[in-house]
Backbone as numpy.savetxt, mean C-alpha at the origin, in Angstrom:
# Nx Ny Nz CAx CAy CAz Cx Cy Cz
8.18 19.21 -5.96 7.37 18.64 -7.04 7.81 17.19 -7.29
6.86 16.26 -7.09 7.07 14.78 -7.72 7.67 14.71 -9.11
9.10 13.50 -9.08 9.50 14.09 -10.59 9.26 12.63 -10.99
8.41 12.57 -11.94 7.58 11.54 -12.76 8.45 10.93 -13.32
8.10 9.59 -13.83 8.90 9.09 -15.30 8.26 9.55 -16.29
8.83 9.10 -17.32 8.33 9.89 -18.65 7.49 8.31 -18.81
6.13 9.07 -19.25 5.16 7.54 -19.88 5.18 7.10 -20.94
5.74 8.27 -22.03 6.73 7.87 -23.20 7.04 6.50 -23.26
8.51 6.10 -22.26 9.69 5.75 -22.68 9.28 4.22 -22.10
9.94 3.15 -22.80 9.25 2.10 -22.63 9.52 1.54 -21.36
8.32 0.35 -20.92 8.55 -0.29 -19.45 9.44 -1.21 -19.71
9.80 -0.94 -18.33 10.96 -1.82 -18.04 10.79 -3.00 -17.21
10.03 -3.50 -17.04 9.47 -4.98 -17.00 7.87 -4.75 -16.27
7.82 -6.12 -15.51 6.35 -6.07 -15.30 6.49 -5.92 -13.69
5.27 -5.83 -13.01 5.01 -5.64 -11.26 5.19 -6.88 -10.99
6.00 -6.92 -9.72 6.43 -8.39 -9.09 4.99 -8.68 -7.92
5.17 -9.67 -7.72 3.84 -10.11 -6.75 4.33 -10.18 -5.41
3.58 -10.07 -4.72 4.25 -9.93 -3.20 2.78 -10.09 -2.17
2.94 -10.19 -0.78 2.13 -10.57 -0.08 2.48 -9.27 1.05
1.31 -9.42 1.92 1.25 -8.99 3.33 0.67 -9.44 4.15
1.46 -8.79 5.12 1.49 -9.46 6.76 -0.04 -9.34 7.48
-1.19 -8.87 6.18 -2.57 -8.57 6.59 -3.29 -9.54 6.62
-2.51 -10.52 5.67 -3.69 -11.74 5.66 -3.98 -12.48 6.39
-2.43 -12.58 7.30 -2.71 -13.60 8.68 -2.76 -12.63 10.04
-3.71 -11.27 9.45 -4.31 -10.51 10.60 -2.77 -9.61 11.41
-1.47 -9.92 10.97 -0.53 -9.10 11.44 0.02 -9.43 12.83
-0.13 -11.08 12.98 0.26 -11.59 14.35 1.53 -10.78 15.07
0.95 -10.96 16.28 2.29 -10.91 17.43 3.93 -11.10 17.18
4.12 -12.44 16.40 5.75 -12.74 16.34 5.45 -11.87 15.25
6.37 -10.75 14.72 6.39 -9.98 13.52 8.03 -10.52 12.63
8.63 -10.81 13.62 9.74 -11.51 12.84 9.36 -12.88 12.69
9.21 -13.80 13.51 8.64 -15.28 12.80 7.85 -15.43 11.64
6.89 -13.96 11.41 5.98 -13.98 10.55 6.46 -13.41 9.05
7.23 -12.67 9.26 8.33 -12.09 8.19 9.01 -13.09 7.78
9.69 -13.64 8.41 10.69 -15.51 8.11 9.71 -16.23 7.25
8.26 -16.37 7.92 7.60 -17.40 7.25 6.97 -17.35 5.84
6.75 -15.57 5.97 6.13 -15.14 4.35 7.14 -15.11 3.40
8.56 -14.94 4.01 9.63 -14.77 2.93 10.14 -16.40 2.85
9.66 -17.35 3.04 9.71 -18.97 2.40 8.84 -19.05 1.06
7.68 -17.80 0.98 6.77 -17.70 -0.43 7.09 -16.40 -1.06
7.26 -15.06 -0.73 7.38 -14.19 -1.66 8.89 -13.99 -0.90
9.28 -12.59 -2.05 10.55 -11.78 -1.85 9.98 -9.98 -1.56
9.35 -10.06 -1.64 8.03 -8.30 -1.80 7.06 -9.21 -1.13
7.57 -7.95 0.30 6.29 -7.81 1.29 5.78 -6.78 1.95
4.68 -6.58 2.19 4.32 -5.70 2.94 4.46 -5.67 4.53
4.82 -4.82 5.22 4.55 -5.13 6.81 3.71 -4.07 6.97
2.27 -4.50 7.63 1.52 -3.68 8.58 1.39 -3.24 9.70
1.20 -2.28 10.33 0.63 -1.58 11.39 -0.11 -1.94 11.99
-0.56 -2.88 12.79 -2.15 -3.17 13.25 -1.99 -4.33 13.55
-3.43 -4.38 14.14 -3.87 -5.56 15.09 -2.71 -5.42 16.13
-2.93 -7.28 16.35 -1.33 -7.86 17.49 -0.14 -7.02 17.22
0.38 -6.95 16.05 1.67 -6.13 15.79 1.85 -5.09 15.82
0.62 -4.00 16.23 0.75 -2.82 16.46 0.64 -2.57 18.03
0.01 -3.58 18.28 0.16 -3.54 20.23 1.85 -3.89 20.31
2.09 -5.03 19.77 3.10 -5.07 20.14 4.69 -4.04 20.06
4.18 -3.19 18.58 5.38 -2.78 18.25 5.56 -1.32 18.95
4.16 -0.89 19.28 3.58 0.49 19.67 3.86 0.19 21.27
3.99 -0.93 22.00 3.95 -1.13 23.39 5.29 -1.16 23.69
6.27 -1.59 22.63 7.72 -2.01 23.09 8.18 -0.86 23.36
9.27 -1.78 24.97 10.19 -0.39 25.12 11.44 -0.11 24.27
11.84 1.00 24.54 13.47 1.46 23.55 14.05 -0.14 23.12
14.53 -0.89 24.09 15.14 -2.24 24.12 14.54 -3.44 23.48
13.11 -3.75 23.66 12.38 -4.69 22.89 12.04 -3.65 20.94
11.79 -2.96 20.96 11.78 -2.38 19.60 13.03 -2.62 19.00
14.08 -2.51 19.74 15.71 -2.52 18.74 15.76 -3.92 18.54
15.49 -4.78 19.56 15.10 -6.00 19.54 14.29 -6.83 17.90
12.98 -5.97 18.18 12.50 -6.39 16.79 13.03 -5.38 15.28
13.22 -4.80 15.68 13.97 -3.91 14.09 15.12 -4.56 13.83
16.11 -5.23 14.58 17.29 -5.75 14.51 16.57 -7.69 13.62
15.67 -7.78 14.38 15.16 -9.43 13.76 14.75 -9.12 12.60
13.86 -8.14 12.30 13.31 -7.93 11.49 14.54 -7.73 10.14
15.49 -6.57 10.52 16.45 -6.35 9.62 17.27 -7.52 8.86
17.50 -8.74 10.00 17.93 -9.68 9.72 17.36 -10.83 8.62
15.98 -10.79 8.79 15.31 -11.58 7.73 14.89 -10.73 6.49
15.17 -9.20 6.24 14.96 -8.63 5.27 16.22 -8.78 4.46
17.62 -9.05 5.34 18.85 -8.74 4.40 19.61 -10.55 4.42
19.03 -11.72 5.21 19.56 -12.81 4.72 18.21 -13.54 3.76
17.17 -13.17 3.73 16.54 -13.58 2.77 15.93 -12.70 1.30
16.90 -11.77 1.14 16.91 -10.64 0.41 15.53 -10.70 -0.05
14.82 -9.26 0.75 13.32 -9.10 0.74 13.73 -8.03 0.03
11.85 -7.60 -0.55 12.16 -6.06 -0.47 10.71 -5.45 0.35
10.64 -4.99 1.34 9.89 -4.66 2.24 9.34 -3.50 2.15
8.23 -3.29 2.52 7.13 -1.66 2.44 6.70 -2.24 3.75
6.49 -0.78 4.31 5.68 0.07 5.53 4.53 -0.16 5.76
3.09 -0.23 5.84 2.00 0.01 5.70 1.47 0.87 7.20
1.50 1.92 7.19 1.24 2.82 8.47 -0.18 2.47 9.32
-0.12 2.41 10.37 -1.68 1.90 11.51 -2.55 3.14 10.42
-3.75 2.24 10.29 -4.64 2.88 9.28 -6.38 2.57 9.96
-6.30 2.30 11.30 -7.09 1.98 12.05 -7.41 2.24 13.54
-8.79 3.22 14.16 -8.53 3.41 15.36 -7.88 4.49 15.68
-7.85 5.09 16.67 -7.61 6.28 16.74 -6.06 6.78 16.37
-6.05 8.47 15.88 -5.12 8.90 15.68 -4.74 8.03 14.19
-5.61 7.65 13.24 -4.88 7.29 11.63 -5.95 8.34 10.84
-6.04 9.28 11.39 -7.12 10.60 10.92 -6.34 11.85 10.24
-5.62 11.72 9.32 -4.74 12.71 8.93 -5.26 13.52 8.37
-6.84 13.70 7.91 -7.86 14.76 7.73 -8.59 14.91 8.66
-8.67 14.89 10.19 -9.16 15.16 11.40 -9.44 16.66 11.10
-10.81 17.24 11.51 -11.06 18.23 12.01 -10.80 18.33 13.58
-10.39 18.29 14.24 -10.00 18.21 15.39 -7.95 18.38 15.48
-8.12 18.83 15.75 -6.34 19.25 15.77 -5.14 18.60 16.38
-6.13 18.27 17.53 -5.15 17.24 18.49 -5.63 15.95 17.80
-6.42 15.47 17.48 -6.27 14.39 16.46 -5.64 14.28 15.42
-5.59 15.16 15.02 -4.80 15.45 14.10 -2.98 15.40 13.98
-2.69 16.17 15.07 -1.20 16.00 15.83 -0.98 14.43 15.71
-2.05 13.63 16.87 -1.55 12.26 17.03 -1.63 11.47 16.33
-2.35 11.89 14.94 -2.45 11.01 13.28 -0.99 11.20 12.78
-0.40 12.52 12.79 0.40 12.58 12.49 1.48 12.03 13.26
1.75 12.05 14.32 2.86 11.24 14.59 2.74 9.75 14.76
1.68 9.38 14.46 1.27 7.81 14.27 2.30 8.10 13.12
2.31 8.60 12.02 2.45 8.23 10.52 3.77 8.76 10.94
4.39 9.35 11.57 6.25 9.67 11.78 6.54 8.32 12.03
5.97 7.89 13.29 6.43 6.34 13.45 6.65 4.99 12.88
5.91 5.30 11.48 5.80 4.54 10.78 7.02 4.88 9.81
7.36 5.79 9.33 8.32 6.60 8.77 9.56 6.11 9.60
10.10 6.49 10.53 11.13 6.14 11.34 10.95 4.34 11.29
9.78 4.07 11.46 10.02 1.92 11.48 10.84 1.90 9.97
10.25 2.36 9.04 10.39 2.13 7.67 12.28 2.77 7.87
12.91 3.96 8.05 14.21 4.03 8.19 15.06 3.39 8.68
14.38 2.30 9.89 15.36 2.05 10.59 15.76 0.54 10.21
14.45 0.16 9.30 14.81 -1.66 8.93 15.35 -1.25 7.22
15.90 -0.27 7.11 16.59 0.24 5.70 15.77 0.11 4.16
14.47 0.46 4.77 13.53 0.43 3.49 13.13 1.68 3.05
12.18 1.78 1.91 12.51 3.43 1.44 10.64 3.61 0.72
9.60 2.80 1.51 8.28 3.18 1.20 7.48 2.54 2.53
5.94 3.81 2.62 5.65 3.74 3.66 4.15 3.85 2.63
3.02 3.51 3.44 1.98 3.36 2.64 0.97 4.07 3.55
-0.03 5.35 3.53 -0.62 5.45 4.21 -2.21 5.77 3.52
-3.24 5.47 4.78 -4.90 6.34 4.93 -4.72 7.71 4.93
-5.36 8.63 3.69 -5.75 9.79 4.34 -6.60 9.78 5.63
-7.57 9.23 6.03 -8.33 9.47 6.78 -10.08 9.82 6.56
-10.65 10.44 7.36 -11.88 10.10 7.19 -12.65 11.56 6.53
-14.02 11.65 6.16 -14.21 12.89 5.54 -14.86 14.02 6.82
-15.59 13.42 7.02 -16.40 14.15 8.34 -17.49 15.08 7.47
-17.85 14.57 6.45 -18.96 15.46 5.93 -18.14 16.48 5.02
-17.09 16.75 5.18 -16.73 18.25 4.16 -16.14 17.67 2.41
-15.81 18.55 2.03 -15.92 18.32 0.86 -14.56 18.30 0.28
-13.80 17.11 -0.82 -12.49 17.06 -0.90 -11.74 18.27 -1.05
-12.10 19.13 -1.79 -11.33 20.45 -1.72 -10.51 20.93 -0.27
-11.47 20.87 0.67 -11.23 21.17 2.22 -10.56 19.65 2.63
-10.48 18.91 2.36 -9.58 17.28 2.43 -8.31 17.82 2.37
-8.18 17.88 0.97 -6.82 18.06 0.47 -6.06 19.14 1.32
-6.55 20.25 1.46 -5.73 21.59 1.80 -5.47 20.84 3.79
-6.39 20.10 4.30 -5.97 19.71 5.79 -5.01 18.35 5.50
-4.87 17.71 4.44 -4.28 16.48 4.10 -2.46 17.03 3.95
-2.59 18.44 3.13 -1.31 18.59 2.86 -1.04 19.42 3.84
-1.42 19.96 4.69 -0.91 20.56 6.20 -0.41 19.44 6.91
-0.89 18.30 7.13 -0.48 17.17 7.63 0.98 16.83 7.35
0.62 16.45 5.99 2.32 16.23 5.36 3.01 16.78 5.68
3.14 18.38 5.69 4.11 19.23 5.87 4.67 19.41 7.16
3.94 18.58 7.79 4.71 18.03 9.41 5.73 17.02 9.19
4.98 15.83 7.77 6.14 14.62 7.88 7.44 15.21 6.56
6.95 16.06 5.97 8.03 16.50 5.25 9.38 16.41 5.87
10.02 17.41 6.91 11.48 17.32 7.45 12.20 15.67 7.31
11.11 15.02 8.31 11.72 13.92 8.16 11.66 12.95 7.27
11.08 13.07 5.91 10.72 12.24 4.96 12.56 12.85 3.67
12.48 13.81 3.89 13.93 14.56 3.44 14.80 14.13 4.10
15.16 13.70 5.38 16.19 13.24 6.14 16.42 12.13 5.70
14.95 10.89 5.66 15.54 9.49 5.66 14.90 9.51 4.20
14.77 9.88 3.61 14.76 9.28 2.32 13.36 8.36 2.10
12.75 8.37 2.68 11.79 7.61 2.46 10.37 8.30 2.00
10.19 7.54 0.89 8.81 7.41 0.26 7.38 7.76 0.43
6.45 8.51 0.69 5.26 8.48 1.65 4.24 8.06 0.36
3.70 6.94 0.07 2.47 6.44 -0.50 1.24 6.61 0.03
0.32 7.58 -0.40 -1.24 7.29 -0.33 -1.79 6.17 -1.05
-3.05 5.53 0.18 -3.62 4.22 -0.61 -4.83 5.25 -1.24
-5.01 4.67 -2.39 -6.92 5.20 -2.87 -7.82 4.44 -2.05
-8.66 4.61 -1.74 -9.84 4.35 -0.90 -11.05 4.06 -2.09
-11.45 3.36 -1.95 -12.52 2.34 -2.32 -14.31 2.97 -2.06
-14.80 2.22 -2.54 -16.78 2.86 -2.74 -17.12 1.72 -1.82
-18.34 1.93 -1.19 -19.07 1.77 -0.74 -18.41 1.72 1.28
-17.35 2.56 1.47 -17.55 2.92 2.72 -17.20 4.63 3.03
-18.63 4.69 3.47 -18.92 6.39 2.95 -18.14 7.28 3.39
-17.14 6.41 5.16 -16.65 7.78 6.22 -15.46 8.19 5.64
-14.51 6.89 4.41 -13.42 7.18 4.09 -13.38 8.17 2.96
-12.40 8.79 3.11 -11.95 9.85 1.99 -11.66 9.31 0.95
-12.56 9.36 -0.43 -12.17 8.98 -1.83 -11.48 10.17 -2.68
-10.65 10.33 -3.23 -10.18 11.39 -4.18 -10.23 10.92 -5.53
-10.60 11.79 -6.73 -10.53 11.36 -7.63 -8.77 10.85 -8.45
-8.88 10.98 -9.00 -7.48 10.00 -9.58 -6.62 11.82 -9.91
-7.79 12.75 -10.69 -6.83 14.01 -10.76 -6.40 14.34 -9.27
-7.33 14.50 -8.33 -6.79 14.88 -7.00 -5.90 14.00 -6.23
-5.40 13.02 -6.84 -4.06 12.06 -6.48 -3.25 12.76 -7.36
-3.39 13.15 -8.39 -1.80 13.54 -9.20 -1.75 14.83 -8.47
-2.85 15.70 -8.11 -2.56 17.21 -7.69 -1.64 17.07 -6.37
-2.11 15.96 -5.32 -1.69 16.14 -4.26 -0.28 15.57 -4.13
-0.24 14.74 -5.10 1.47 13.78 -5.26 2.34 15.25 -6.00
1.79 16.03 -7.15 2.73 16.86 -7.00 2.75 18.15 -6.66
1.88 18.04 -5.28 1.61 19.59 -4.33 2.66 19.31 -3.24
3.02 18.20 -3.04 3.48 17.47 -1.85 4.87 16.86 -1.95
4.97 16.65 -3.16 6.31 15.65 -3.23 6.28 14.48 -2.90
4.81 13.46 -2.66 4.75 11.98 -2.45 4.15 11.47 -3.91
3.74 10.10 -3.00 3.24 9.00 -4.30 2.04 8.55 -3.57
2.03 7.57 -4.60 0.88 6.59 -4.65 1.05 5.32 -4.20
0.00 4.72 -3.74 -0.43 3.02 -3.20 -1.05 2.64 -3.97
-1.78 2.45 -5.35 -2.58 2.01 -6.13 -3.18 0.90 -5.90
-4.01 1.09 -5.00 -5.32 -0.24 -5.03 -6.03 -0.44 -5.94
-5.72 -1.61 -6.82 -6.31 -2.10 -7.96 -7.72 -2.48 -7.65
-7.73 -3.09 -6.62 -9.55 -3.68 -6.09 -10.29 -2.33 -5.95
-10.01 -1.12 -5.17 -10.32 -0.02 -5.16 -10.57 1.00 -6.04
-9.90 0.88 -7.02 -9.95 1.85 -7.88 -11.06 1.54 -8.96
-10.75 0.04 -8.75 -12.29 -1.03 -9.91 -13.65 -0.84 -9.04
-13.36 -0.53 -7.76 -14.66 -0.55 -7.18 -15.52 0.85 -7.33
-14.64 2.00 -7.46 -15.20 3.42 -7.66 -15.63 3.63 -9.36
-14.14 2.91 -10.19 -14.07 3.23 -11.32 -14.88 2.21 -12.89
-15.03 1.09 -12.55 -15.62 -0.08 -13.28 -17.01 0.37 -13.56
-17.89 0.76 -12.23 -19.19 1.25 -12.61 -19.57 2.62 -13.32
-18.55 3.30 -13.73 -18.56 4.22 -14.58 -17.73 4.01 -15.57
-17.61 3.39 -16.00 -16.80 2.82 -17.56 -15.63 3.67 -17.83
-14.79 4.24 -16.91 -13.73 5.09 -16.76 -12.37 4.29 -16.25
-12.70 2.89 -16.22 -11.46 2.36 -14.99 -9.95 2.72 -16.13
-9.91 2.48 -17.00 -8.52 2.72 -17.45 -8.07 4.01 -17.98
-9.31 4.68 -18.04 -8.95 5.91 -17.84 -7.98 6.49 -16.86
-8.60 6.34 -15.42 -8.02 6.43 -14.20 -7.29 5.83 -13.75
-6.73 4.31 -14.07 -5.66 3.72 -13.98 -4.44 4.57 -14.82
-4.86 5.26 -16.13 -3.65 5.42 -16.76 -3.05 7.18 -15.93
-4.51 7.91 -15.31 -3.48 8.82 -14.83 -2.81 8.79 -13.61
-3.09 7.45 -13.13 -2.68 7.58 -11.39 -1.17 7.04 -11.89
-1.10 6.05 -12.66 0.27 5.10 -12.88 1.32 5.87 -12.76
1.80 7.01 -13.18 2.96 7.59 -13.25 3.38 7.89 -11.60
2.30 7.99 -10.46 2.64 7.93 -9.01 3.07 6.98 -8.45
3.07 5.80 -9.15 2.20 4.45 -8.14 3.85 4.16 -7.59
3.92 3.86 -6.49 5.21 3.13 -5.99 5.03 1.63 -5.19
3.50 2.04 -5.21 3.69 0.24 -4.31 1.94 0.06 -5.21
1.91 -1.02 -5.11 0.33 -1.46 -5.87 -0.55 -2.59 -4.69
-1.69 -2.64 -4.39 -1.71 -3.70 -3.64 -3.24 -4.32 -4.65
-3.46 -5.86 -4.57 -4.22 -6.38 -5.81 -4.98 -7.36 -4.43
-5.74 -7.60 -5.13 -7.13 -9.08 -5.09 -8.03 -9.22 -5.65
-8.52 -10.12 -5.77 -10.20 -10.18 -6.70 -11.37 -9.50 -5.99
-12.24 -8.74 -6.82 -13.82 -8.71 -6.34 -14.88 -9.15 -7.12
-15.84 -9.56 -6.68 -16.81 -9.77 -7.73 -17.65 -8.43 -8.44
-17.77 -7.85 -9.71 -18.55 -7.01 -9.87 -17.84 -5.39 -9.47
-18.42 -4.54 -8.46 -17.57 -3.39 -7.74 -17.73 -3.48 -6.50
-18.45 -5.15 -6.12 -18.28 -5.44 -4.31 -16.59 -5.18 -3.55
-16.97 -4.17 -2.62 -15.69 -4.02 -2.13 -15.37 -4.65 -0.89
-15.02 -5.82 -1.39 -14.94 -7.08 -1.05 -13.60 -7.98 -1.57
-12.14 -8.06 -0.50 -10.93 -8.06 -1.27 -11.46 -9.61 -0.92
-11.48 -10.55 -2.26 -11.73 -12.16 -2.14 -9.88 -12.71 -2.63
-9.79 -14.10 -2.57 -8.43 -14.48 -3.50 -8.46 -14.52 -4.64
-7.26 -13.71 -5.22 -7.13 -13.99 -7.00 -8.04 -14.90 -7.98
-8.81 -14.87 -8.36 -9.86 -16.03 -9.38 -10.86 -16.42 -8.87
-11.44 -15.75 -7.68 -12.44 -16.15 -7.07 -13.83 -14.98 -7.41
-13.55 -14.27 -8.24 -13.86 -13.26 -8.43 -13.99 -12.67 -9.66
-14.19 -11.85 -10.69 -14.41 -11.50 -11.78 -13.36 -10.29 -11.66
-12.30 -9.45 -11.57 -11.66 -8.35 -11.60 -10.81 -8.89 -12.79
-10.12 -8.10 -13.71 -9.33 -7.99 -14.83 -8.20 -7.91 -14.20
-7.62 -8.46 -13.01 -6.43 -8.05 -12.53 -5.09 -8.15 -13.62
-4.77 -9.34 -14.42 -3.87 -9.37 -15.15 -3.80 -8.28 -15.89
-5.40 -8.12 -16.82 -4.99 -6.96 -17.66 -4.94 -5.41 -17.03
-4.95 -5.60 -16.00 -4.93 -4.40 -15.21 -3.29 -3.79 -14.58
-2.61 -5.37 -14.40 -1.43 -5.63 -14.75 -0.40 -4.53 -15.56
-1.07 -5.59 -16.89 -0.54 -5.53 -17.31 -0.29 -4.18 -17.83
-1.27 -3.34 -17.73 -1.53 -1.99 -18.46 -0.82 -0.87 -17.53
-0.67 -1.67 -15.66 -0.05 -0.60 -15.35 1.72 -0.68 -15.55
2.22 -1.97 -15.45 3.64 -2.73 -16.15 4.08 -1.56 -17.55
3.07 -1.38 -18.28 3.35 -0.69 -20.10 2.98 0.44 -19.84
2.75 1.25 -18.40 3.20 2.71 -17.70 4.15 2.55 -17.15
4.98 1.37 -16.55 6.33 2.00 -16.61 6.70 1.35 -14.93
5.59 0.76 -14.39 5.60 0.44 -13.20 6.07 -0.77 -13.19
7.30 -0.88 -12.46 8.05 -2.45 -11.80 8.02 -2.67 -10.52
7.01 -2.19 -9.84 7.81 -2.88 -8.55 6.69 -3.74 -7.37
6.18 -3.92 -6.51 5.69 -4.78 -5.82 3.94 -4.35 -6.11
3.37 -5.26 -6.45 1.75 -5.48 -6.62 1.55 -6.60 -5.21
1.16 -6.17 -3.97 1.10 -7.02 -2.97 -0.63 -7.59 -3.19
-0.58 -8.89 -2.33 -2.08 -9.40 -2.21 -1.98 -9.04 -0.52
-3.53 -8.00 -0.22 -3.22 -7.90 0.97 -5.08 -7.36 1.05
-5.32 -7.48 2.37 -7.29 -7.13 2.79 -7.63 -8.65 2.81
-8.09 -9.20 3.22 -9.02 -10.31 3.32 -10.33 -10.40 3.91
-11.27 -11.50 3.71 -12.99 -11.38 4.09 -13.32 -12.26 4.28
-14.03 -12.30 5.01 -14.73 -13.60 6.22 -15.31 -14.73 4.79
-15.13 -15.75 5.25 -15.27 -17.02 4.01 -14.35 -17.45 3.80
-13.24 -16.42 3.89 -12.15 -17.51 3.27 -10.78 -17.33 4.24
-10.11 -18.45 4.38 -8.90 -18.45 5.25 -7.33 -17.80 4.64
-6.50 -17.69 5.34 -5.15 -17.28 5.04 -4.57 -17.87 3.88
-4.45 -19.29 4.05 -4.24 -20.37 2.76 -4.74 -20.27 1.72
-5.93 -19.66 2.15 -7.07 -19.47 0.44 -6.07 -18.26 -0.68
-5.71 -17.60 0.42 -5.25 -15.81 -0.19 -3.89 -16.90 -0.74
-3.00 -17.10 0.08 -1.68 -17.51 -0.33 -1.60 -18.47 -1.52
-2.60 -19.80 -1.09 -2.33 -20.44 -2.19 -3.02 -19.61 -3.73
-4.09 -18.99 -4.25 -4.30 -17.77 -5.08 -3.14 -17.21 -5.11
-2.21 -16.78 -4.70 -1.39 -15.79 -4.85 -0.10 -16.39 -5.40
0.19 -17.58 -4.91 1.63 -18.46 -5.41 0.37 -18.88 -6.90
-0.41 -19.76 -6.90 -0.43 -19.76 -8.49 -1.05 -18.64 -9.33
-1.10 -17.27 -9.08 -1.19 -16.38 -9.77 0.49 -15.94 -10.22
1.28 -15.75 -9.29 2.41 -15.70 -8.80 3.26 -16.29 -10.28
3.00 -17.99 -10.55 3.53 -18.71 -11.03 2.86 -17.99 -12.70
2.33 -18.46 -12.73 1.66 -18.34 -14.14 2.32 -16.48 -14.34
2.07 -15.69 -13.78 2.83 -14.35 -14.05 3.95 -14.41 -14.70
5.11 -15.12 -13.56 6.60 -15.04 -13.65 6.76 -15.69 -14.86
5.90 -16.34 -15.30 6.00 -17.34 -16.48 6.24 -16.99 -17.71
4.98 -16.01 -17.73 4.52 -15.40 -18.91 5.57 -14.52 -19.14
6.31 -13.82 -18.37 7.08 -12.65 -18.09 7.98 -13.45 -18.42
8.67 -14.17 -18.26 10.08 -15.09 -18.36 9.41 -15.62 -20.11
8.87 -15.70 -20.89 8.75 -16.30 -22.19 8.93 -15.00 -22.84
8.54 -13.65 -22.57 8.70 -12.42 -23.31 10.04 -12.17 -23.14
10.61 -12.93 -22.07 11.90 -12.27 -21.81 11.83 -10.61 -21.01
11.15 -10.59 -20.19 10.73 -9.27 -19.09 11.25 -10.03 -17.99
10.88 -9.27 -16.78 11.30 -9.36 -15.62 12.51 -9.81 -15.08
């Protein structure tokens, strides 16, 4: 059973801002690119995908120790704090596969990600349920937590974290759960949550429920990932380019009790890498600000 904080007891500061390795598509050098994001944040995400998943998925025994060793190095001389984000794309990231052997190789996609996450000494992994195939969440959940119970052993060994992201409206194949069927499955399972703020506004805003459902997911959330949309276009744009309540969305999940990395991560054709980053350092700024005059963070 997931053992909650109490929502009682007061927060203990606010969500730090952080970036991922998604915005500049998850290039090839994964350590140059880690060096370069940790010159702007300290909370980052590393992804699965694209270039960096050929690359990290292609290396042999020797080039992998290779990059877990670089990697380790710029997490512990530029004191990061780093999350997982598991290949969530393309075959085998189907952890609700009707198909079995798809299913197998979803799952050990997501071990691997688990073991990356142990071995560069971090303790959260972020994953896709997967897709619906027409059936109905009830039948989701019960093939979702068979899944797990493969990564269970080793999630008990290394200590590490397993985060579901919420999935977002308007793309029909992905699996949406409601916010109760995130608390059922976080404590059927013994994991957490990814709380996509853009996502959750995109299902939840058009039914005048969003803080409703923000307030019951919060007590899961271990990693948060944020950007602007306009309206409930699910459409991750840069911070202020967009109409989303992110601050007060913030702030409301901060006064549940949540401290720890709100990453800016998804990007969309129009706008470049720089667009996301520079949005993100002066959202960044003005945050730490506000937080440093209350005397938080």
């Amino acid at each position: 059973m997931t053992d909650v904080p109490d929502p009682t007891s007061p927060s203990a500061t606010r969500p730090r801002i952080g970036f991922s390795t998604n915005i500049w598509d998850n290039p090839a050098d994964i350590v140059g690119h880690l060096d370069f994001l940790a010159d702007h944040f300290t909370d980052i995400e590393f992804e699965i995908a694209e270039e960096a998943q050929e690359v990290l998925f292609g290396a042999t025994a020797q080039e992998y120790e290779k990059i877990v060793d670089g990697m380790r190095s710029v997490i512990t001389e530029r004191g990061l704090d780093v999350s997982v984000h598991a290949a969530w794309y393309g075959p085998h990231t189907d952890l609700c596969a009707a198909d079995e052997a798809e299913r197998t190789e979803s799952v050990h996609f997501l071990r691997r990600a688990v073991h990356l996450a142990a071995d560069l000494g971090v303790d959260r992994v972020t994953y896709h349920p997967g897709y619906t195939g027409r059936r109905p969440n009830s039948v989701l959940l019960d093939v979702l937590r068979s899944s797990l119970d493969r990564v269970r052993p080793l999630l008990d060994r290394t200590g590490v974290l397993l985060c579901m992201e919420n999935m977002g409206a308007d793309r029909p194949r992905y699996v949406v759960f409601s916010p109760e069927e995130h608390v059922t499955l976080c404590e059927s399972t013994g994991t957490w949550m990814t709380l996509d703020i853009p996502h959750l506004a995109t299902v939840h805003r058009p039914r005048g429920d969003f803080d409703e459902a923000l307030a019951t997911v919060a007590p899961y959330v271990r990693t948060a990932h944020i950007a602007d949309i306009k309206g409930s276009d699910h459409t991750h744009i840069p911070i202020g380019a967009g109409d989303l309540p992110l601050w007060e969305s913030l702030e409301k999940l901060g006064s549940y009790g949540f401290d720890g990395a709100a990453i800016v991560e998804e990007f969309a054709r129009g706008y470049t890498p720089e667009d996301y980053l520079k949005a993100a350092l002066s959202f960044r700024e003005r945050w730490d600000a506000a937080g440093a005059m209350r005397g938080e963070g």
